[in-house]
Coordinates of C-alpha atoms in Angstrom, one line a residue:
Chain A
M1463 CA -13.1 -3.2 16.6
T1464 CA -11.6 0.4 17.2
A1465 CA -10.6 0.9 20.5
S1466 CA -11.2 5.1 21.5
P1467 CA -7.4 6.0 23.1
A1468 CA -9.6 8.2 25.9
S1469 CA -10.1 4.5 27.3
N1470 CA -6.6 3.4 27.6
P1471 CA -4.4 5.4 30.9
A1472 CA -1.5 5.5 28.4
Y1473 CA -2.4 7.6 26.2
G1474 CA -4.0 10.2 28.9
A1475 CA -6.6 12.1 28.8
L1476 CA -7.9 13.5 24.9
T1477 CA -9.4 16.6 25.8
N1478 CA -12.0 17.6 22.6
Q1479 CA -13.8 20.3 23.7
G1480 CA -15.5 21.8 20.1
N1481 CA -12.4 23.1 19.0
S1482 CA -10.8 21.5 16.1
T1483 CA -7.5 23.1 17.2
N1484 CA -7.9 22.6 20.8
I1485 CA -6.1 18.7 21.1
V1486 CA -4.0 17.6 23.0
W1487 CA -1.3 15.3 21.7
H1488 CA 2.2 13.6 22.9
H1489 CA 5.5 14.4 20.9
S1490 CA 6.5 11.2 20.6
T1491 CA 6.8 8.7 18.4
V1492 CA 3.1 6.3 17.9
T1493 CA 4.3 2.6 19.1
R1494 CA 3.6 -0.3 17.8
E1495 CA 1.8 -1.2 20.6
A1496 CA -0.3 1.3 21.0
R1497 CA -1.6 0.9 17.2
A1498 CA -2.6 -2.4 18.1
Y1499 CA -4.0 -1.2 21.1
Q1500 CA -6.0 1.4 19.6
R1501 CA -7.1 -1.0 15.8
G1502 CA -7.8 -4.0 17.9
H1503 CA -5.6 -6.5 16.3
R1504 CA -1.9 -7.1 16.2
S1505 CA 0.5 -6.5 12.9
A1506 CA 2.2 -9.2 10.5
I1507 CA 4.5 -9.7 7.8
L1508 CA 1.9 -12.6 5.6
W1509 CA 4.5 -14.0 3.1
F1510 CA 3.3 -15.7 0.4
T1511 CA 5.5 -17.8 -1.3
G1512 CA 5.4 -20.4 -4.7
L1513 CA 5.2 -20.7 -8.2
S1514 CA 4.3 -18.6 -10.7
G1515 CA 0.8 -19.5 -11.6
S1516 CA 0.2 -21.1 -8.0
G1517 CA -2.1 -18.4 -6.7
K1518 CA -0.3 -16.4 -4.5
S1519 CA -1.5 -12.7 -5.2
T1520 CA -5.1 -14.1 -6.0
L1521 CA -4.7 -15.4 -2.4
A1522 CA -3.5 -12.6 -1.0
N1523 CA -5.8 -9.9 -1.8
A1524 CA -8.9 -12.7 -0.6
V1525 CA -7.3 -12.4 3.2
N1526 CA -6.8 -9.2 2.4
S1527 CA -10.1 -8.4 1.6
A1528 CA -11.7 -10.7 4.8
L1529 CA -9.3 -9.1 6.8
F1530 CA -10.6 -5.4 5.1
E1531 CA -14.1 -6.4 5.5
Q1532 CA -13.4 -6.8 9.3
G1533 CA -12.8 -3.4 9.6
M1534 CA -8.6 -4.5 10.4
A1535 CA -5.3 -2.7 8.4
C1536 CA -4.0 -4.6 6.2
Y1537 CA -2.2 -3.9 2.7
V1538 CA -0.8 -6.5 -0.1
L1539 CA 2.7 -5.8 -1.9
D1540 CA 2.7 -7.2 -5.1
G1541 CA 4.3 -7.3 -8.9
D1542 CA 1.6 -4.7 -9.6
N1543 CA 2.7 -2.3 -6.6
I1544 CA 6.1 -3.0 -6.3
R1545 CA 8.0 -3.8 -10.0
H1546 CA 6.6 -0.9 -11.8
G1547 CA 7.3 1.2 -8.5
L1548 CA 10.0 1.1 -5.7
C1549 CA 12.0 -1.7 -7.9
K1550 CA 11.7 -0.5 -11.6
D1551 CA 15.4 0.1 -11.5
L1552 CA 15.9 -3.7 -10.9
G1553 CA 16.4 -6.3 -13.6
F1554 CA 15.7 -9.8 -13.6
S1555 CA 20.0 -10.8 -12.5
D1556 CA 20.2 -12.5 -9.4
S1557 CA 22.0 -9.6 -7.8
D1558 CA 19.0 -7.1 -8.6
R1559 CA 16.4 -10.3 -7.4
E1560 CA 18.1 -10.2 -3.9
E1561 CA 17.9 -6.6 -3.8
N1562 CA 14.5 -6.8 -4.9
I1563 CA 13.6 -9.1 -1.8
R1564 CA 15.4 -6.9 0.3
R1565 CA 13.9 -3.9 -0.5
I1566 CA 10.2 -5.8 -0.3
G1567 CA 11.0 -7.5 3.3
E1568 CA 12.1 -3.5 4.3
V1569 CA 9.1 -2.1 2.8
A1570 CA 6.7 -5.1 5.0
K1571 CA 8.7 -4.5 8.1
L1572 CA 8.3 -0.7 8.0
F1573 CA 4.1 -1.9 7.5
L1574 CA 4.5 -4.1 10.2
D1575 CA 5.5 -1.5 12.7
A1576 CA 2.8 1.0 11.0
G1577 CA 0.1 -1.3 12.5
V1578 CA -0.6 -3.0 9.4
V1579 CA -1.4 -6.8 8.6
V1580 CA 1.0 -6.5 5.3
L1581 CA 0.4 -9.7 2.7
T1582 CA 3.4 -10.0 0.0
A1583 CA 3.0 -11.6 -3.0
F1584 CA 6.2 -12.8 -4.8
V1585 CA 7.8 -16.3 -6.3
S1586 CA 10.8 -15.2 -4.0
P1587 CA 12.2 -19.0 -4.7
F1588 CA 15.0 -18.4 -2.8
K1589 CA 15.4 -19.7 0.9
A1590 CA 18.0 -17.8 2.0
D1591 CA 16.3 -14.1 0.7
R1592 CA 13.0 -15.6 2.6
D1593 CA 15.1 -16.0 5.5
R1594 CA 16.8 -12.6 5.4
A1595 CA 13.3 -11.0 5.3
R1596 CA 12.5 -13.0 8.0
A1597 CA 15.2 -11.5 9.8
L1598 CA 14.9 -8.1 10.1
V1599 CA 11.7 -8.7 12.6
G1600 CA 11.3 -10.1 15.5
E1601 CA 9.3 -13.7 16.4
G1602 CA 6.2 -14.0 15.4
D1603 CA 6.1 -11.2 13.1
F1604 CA 6.9 -13.1 9.8
I1605 CA 4.7 -15.8 8.6
E1606 CA 5.9 -17.5 5.8
I1607 CA 2.5 -19.3 3.7
H1608 CA 3.6 -21.5 1.0
C1609 CA 1.3 -21.9 -1.6
A1610 CA 1.8 -25.5 -2.8
A1611 CA 0.6 -25.7 -6.2
D1612 CA 2.3 -28.2 -8.0
L1613 CA 4.6 -27.5 -10.9
G1614 CA 2.2 -29.4 -13.4
V1615 CA -1.1 -27.2 -11.8
C1616 CA 1.1 -23.9 -12.5
E1617 CA 1.9 -24.8 -15.8
E1618 CA -1.1 -26.1 -17.0
R1619 CA -3.2 -23.1 -15.7
D1620 CA -0.5 -20.7 -17.0
T1621 CA -2.5 -18.0 -16.2
K1622 CA 0.0 -15.5 -17.6
G1623 CA 1.4 -17.4 -20.4
L1624 CA 4.9 -17.8 -19.0
Y1625 CA 5.1 -21.3 -18.5
A1626 CA 4.5 -21.4 -22.6
K1627 CA 7.2 -18.3 -23.3
A1628 CA 9.7 -20.0 -20.7
R1629 CA 9.7 -23.7 -22.0
A1630 CA 10.1 -22.2 -25.8
G1631 CA 13.6 -20.3 -23.8
E1632 CA 12.3 -16.9 -24.6
I1633 CA 12.3 -16.5 -20.7
K1634 CA 15.5 -17.5 -19.0
E1635 CA 15.8 -18.5 -15.4
F1636 CA 12.0 -19.2 -14.9
T1637 CA 12.1 -20.4 -11.4
G1638 CA 10.3 -24.1 -12.1
I1639 CA 11.5 -24.6 -15.6
S1640 CA 15.0 -23.2 -15.9
S1641 CA 15.9 -21.8 -12.6
P1642 CA 15.3 -24.0 -8.8
Y1643 CA 12.2 -23.0 -6.3
E1644 CA 13.7 -23.7 -3.0
E1645 CA 11.0 -24.5 -1.0
P1646 CA 10.1 -24.1 2.2
E1647 CA 11.3 -26.6 4.9
L1648 CA 9.2 -25.4 8.0
P1649 CA 6.8 -22.7 7.0
E1650 CA 4.2 -21.3 9.3
L1651 CA 1.8 -22.5 6.9
R1652 CA 2.0 -24.3 3.6
V1653 CA -1.6 -24.0 1.5
D1654 CA -2.6 -26.4 -1.3
T1655 CA -3.8 -24.2 -3.9
G1656 CA -3.4 -26.7 -6.4
G1657 CA -6.6 -29.0 -4.9
Q1658 CA -8.0 -26.7 -2.8
G1659 CA -10.4 -23.9 -3.4
L1660 CA -9.9 -20.1 -2.1
E1661 CA -12.7 -20.3 0.2
E1662 CA -11.0 -23.3 2.1
C1663 CA -7.0 -21.5 1.3
V1664 CA -8.3 -18.5 2.6
T1665 CA -10.3 -20.0 6.4
H1666 CA -7.7 -22.2 6.7
I1667 CA -5.1 -18.4 7.0
I1668 CA -7.6 -16.8 8.8
G1669 CA -7.7 -19.4 11.6
Y1670 CA -4.4 -19.7 12.1
L1671 CA -3.8 -15.7 12.3
Q1672 CA -6.7 -15.9 15.3
G1673 CA -5.0 -18.9 16.7
Q1674 CA -1.5 -17.0 17.1
G1675 CA -3.8 -14.1 18.4
I1676 CA -2.8 -11.6 16.0
I1677 CA -6.7 -10.9 15.0
P1678 CA -9.6 -11.4 16.8
E1679 CA -12.3 -14.5 16.9
L1680 CA -15.4 -13.3 15.4
S1681 CA -18.4 -12.6 17.4
Chain B
M555 CA -14.5 7.2 13.4
T556 CA -15.0 4.1 11.5
A557 CA -17.6 3.3 9.5
S558 CA -19.3 -0.4 9.2
P559 CA -18.5 -1.4 5.6
A560 CA -22.1 -3.3 6.0
S561 CA -23.7 0.2 6.5
N562 CA -21.7 1.0 2.8
P563 CA -24.4 -1.1 -0.1
A564 CA -21.1 -1.0 -2.0
Y565 CA -19.4 -3.7 0.3
G566 CA -22.4 -6.0 0.0
A567 CA -23.4 -7.4 3.2
L568 CA -20.6 -8.8 5.6
T569 CA -22.6 -11.9 7.5
N570 CA -21.1 -12.5 11.1
Q571 CA -22.8 -15.5 12.2
G572 CA -21.2 -16.7 15.7
N573 CA -18.7 -19.2 13.3
S574 CA -15.7 -17.5 12.4
T575 CA -14.7 -19.1 9.4
N576 CA -18.1 -17.6 8.1
I577 CA -17.3 -15.1 6.2
V578 CA -18.1 -13.1 3.3
W579 CA -15.0 -12.0 1.3
H580 CA -14.3 -10.4 -2.3
H581 CA -12.1 -11.3 -4.6
S582 CA -10.6 -8.3 -6.0
T583 CA -8.3 -5.8 -4.6
V584 CA -9.3 -2.7 -1.9
T585 CA -9.4 0.1 -3.2
R586 CA -8.1 3.3 -1.8
E587 CA -12.0 4.8 -1.8
A588 CA -12.7 1.9 -0.2
R589 CA -10.4 2.2 2.8
A590 CA -10.8 6.1 3.4
Y591 CA -14.9 5.7 3.8
Q592 CA -14.2 2.7 6.3
R593 CA -11.8 4.8 8.2
G594 CA -13.8 7.6 8.0
H595 CA -10.5 10.0 6.1
R596 CA -8.5 10.5 2.9
S597 CA -5.2 9.7 2.8
A598 CA -2.3 11.6 1.6
I599 CA 1.5 12.5 1.6
L600 CA 2.7 15.6 4.1
W601 CA 6.4 15.7 2.8
F602 CA 7.8 18.1 5.3
T603 CA 11.1 19.7 3.7
G604 CA 14.0 22.0 5.6
L605 CA 17.5 23.0 6.8
S606 CA 18.9 20.4 9.6
G607 CA 17.7 20.8 12.8
S608 CA 14.3 23.1 11.5
G609 CA 12.2 20.4 13.6
K610 CA 10.8 18.3 10.6
S611 CA 10.9 15.6 12.3
T612 CA 9.3 16.6 15.9
L613 CA 6.9 18.1 13.7
A614 CA 6.2 15.1 11.9
N615 CA 6.0 12.8 14.9
A616 CA 3.6 15.7 16.7
V617 CA 1.4 15.5 13.9
N618 CA 1.3 12.2 13.5
S619 CA 0.1 11.9 17.6
A620 CA -2.7 14.3 16.6
L621 CA -4.1 12.2 14.3
F622 CA -2.7 8.9 15.7
E623 CA -4.8 10.1 18.9
Q624 CA -8.7 10.5 16.8
G625 CA -7.7 7.3 15.7
M626 CA -7.0 8.0 11.8
A627 CA -4.3 5.5 10.5
C628 CA -0.5 7.3 9.6
Y629 CA 2.8 7.2 10.1
V630 CA 5.8 8.6 10.0
L631 CA 8.6 7.8 7.4
D632 CA 12.2 9.9 9.1
G633 CA 15.9 8.7 9.0
D634 CA 15.4 6.8 11.7
N635 CA 13.2 3.8 9.7
I636 CA 14.6 4.3 6.7
R637 CA 18.5 4.9 6.3
H638 CA 19.1 1.8 8.7
G639 CA 16.8 0.0 6.6
L640 CA 15.2 0.2 3.1
C641 CA 18.0 2.6 1.6
K642 CA 21.2 1.2 4.2
D643 CA 23.1 0.2 0.6
L644 CA 22.9 4.1 -0.4
G645 CA 25.4 6.7 0.9
F646 CA 25.5 10.3 -0.1
S647 CA 26.4 10.8 -3.3
D648 CA 24.0 13.1 -5.6
S649 CA 22.9 9.9 -7.1
D650 CA 22.6 8.3 -4.1
R651 CA 20.5 11.0 -2.8
E652 CA 18.3 11.2 -5.6
E653 CA 17.6 7.4 -5.2
N654 CA 17.1 7.6 -1.5
I655 CA 14.6 10.2 -2.4
R656 CA 12.7 8.2 -5.2
R657 CA 12.3 5.4 -3.0
I658 CA 10.9 7.6 0.1
G659 CA 8.3 8.9 -2.6
E660 CA 7.4 5.2 -3.7
V661 CA 7.3 3.7 -0.4
A662 CA 4.9 6.9 0.5
K663 CA 2.8 6.4 -2.4
L664 CA 2.5 2.6 -1.2
F665 CA 1.2 4.1 2.2
L666 CA -1.2 6.5 0.3
D667 CA -2.4 3.6 -1.6
A668 CA -3.3 1.8 1.8
G669 CA -5.0 4.3 3.5
V670 CA -2.6 6.3 5.6
V671 CA -1.9 9.8 5.9
V672 CA 2.0 9.5 5.7
L673 CA 4.3 12.3 6.8
T674 CA 7.7 11.8 5.8
A675 CA 10.3 13.7 7.3
F676 CA 13.6 14.4 5.2
V677 CA 16.0 17.1 4.9
S678 CA 15.1 17.0 0.7
P679 CA 16.8 20.0 -0.7
F680 CA 16.4 19.2 -3.9
K681 CA 13.6 20.9 -5.5
A682 CA 14.1 18.7 -9.0
D683 CA 13.8 15.5 -6.3
R684 CA 10.3 16.9 -4.8
D685 CA 8.6 17.5 -7.7
R686 CA 9.0 14.2 -8.7
A687 CA 7.6 12.4 -5.7
R688 CA 4.7 14.6 -6.2
A689 CA 4.8 13.5 -9.8
L690 CA 3.8 9.7 -8.6
V691 CA 0.3 11.1 -7.4
G692 CA -2.1 12.6 -7.9
E693 CA -3.1 16.0 -7.5
G694 CA -4.3 17.1 -4.1
D695 CA -2.4 13.7 -2.5
F696 CA 0.9 15.5 -2.0
I697 CA 0.8 18.3 0.5
E698 CA 4.7 20.0 0.8
I699 CA 5.5 21.4 3.9
H700 CA 8.1 24.1 4.1
C701 CA 9.6 23.6 7.9
A702 CA 11.0 27.9 7.5
A703 CA 13.4 28.3 10.0
D704 CA 16.3 30.1 9.7
L705 CA 20.2 28.9 9.4
G706 CA 20.6 31.1 12.0
V707 CA 18.4 29.2 14.1
C708 CA 19.1 26.1 12.9
E709 CA 22.7 26.3 13.1
E710 CA 22.5 27.8 17.0
R711 CA 20.2 25.0 17.6
D712 CA 22.7 22.7 16.1
T713 CA 20.4 19.4 17.7
K714 CA 23.0 17.1 16.6
G715 CA 26.3 18.5 16.4
L716 CA 26.5 18.4 12.5
Y717 CA 26.5 22.9 11.7
A718 CA 29.8 22.4 14.0
K719 CA 31.0 19.4 11.9
A720 CA 30.0 21.4 8.7
R721 CA 32.0 24.2 10.1
A722 CA 34.8 22.2 10.3
G723 CA 35.0 20.2 7.1
E724 CA 33.9 17.4 9.1
I725 CA 31.1 16.6 6.8
K726 CA 31.4 18.1 3.3
E727 CA 28.3 18.8 1.1
F728 CA 25.9 19.8 4.5
T729 CA 22.7 21.5 3.3
G730 CA 22.7 25.3 4.0
I731 CA 26.6 25.2 4.3
S732 CA 28.7 23.9 1.6
S733 CA 25.2 22.3 -0.1
P734 CA 21.9 24.7 -1.4
Y735 CA 18.9 24.1 -0.1
E736 CA 16.1 24.9 -2.9
E737 CA 13.2 26.5 -0.7
P738 CA 9.9 25.5 -2.5
E739 CA 8.4 28.5 -4.4
L740 CA 4.9 27.0 -3.8
P741 CA 4.8 24.6 -0.8
E742 CA 0.5 23.9 0.0
L743 CA 2.1 25.0 3.4
R744 CA 4.9 27.2 5.3
V745 CA 5.0 27.0 8.4
D746 CA 7.6 28.7 10.7
T747 CA 9.5 26.6 13.3
G748 CA 11.8 28.5 13.8
G749 CA 9.7 31.2 15.4
Q750 CA 6.5 30.0 16.4
G751 CA 6.1 26.7 19.0
L752 CA 5.8 23.1 18.0
E753 CA 1.6 23.8 19.1
E754 CA 1.0 25.8 16.7
C755 CA 2.4 25.0 13.9
V756 CA 1.2 21.3 14.7
T757 CA -2.7 23.0 14.8
H758 CA -1.9 25.2 11.6
I759 CA -1.4 21.8 9.9
I760 CA -4.4 19.8 11.4
G761 CA -6.6 22.7 9.9
Y762 CA -5.2 23.0 6.7
L763 CA -6.2 19.0 6.5
Q764 CA -9.2 19.8 7.3
G765 CA -10.3 22.2 5.3
Q766 CA -8.5 20.1 2.4
G767 CA -11.1 17.6 3.8
I768 CA -8.1 14.9 3.9
I769 CA -9.6 14.6 7.7
P770 CA -13.0 15.2 9.6
E771 CA -13.7 18.0 11.3
L772 CA -14.1 17.3 15.4
S773 CA -16.8 16.9 17.0

C-alpha cells in the first residue's frame, strides 16, 4: 500500500547511500496530499453518533481494526482517551458538553491533516455541535455515521448500567431519557446497529469508504 | 518499511480473496505496539522548546520532512495548527498559557498512541509545564529538544518582528524580554540552532532517534 516517495517526482530524489545522515529533505510542510500519495489512501473523519449503548465505540473499533489490517493509518477517539485526558477539565453542563465536542472536532481535524482516517465515537446528541465539527473541514472530509439502534434496544442492552441509573434519577440529563437526542437528518451513513450484526455494519462502512475513493478496493 | 501484518502471527491471518467485503478483522483496540510493528518504527514525542526565533518550527518541519521521506508516520503541532483551532479560546494569561501547553501535551499523547512521531514546536518557557507534558507518557516517549540559540541571535533575526514590538512595550510578558525562559536542565537533546546549520541540526536529531531505536538505521 505504501508508495515509495522516490517514485513520485513531486518529492525529488531520495538519496540513500548507506550513510544514515546523508539524506535529502525538503524544508516545507508535508502536505495532506503528499501523505495520501505515500500511504495509498485519503484521510477522513468518521463521526459516529448515537445513543449510549448503540454500539458506536464497538463499531468504530471494528472498522479501525479492519483499516489497520489493510495497512492504513487510522485511529479512534472515544471516551477512553479523551475524557480522562484532553477534556478532563470539562463536566457535563451544556457549555462543557459543547466545548467537549468542539475540542474533539479540532483534534479530529489535526488527525485528518496528518493523513489519518480518524474515527470519533461520542453520543454527540446535538445537531449544532456536529455541524460545527463538520464545518471545520472540507466537503467530503466529514462522514457522519448514525448508529441507529432504537432506545428500547439500547436500554435493554444497558451495557454500562447507565440507563438504570438515569431512570432512577441518579444521572441527570441523560440522552434519550431526560435529554434529547437529535437524530441526524441526512447523515452520510445510517447503520442499523440495533438489528444488524457487527460484521455487516463494518462491511457497509468499508464499502462506503471505497465507493467514495477514500480507501482503495482490495486487490 | 511497512511490515505486512499477515507476517506476524500475533495479528492472525488476513484473508483477501478478491472480495472487498470479505475481510477478517479483530474487534479489539489496535495497540501502539501493533502499530509500531506494522510501520517499522516506534512513536515518540519530540518536544522542541526555545525562544521565539530560535528555529523550533523550521527545525521540527525539517525533521518531519526527513521522517516522512523515509515513509514514517509523523506530524508537527505548532502555532499554525493549534492556536487557531484547538486553543483558539485561550489567550496569553498565565493560566491560559498553562492550559495551552496542557492541551498540546494531551494531543501529543494521542498521536503517540496512534503510532505517530509527533513534533511539537512551542516556546513552552516554563519547566513545570514541560514536565507535566512529560509525565503524561512513558519513560523514553518524551524527547525534550532545547533549541539553544542565544537571545541576541534570536532578537537579531526577529523573523516575526516580535522582539521589536516587545522592546517597544507593545507586547507584554514576551519570553526573553519581559518574561523568563526557563532553560531545560537535562533535555534529551540540545541543538545549537544559533550556530549550526539546519542540516546539521536535523542530522543530530535523526541520529539520536536511531540510537534510541525509535526509527531504524537507513539501509
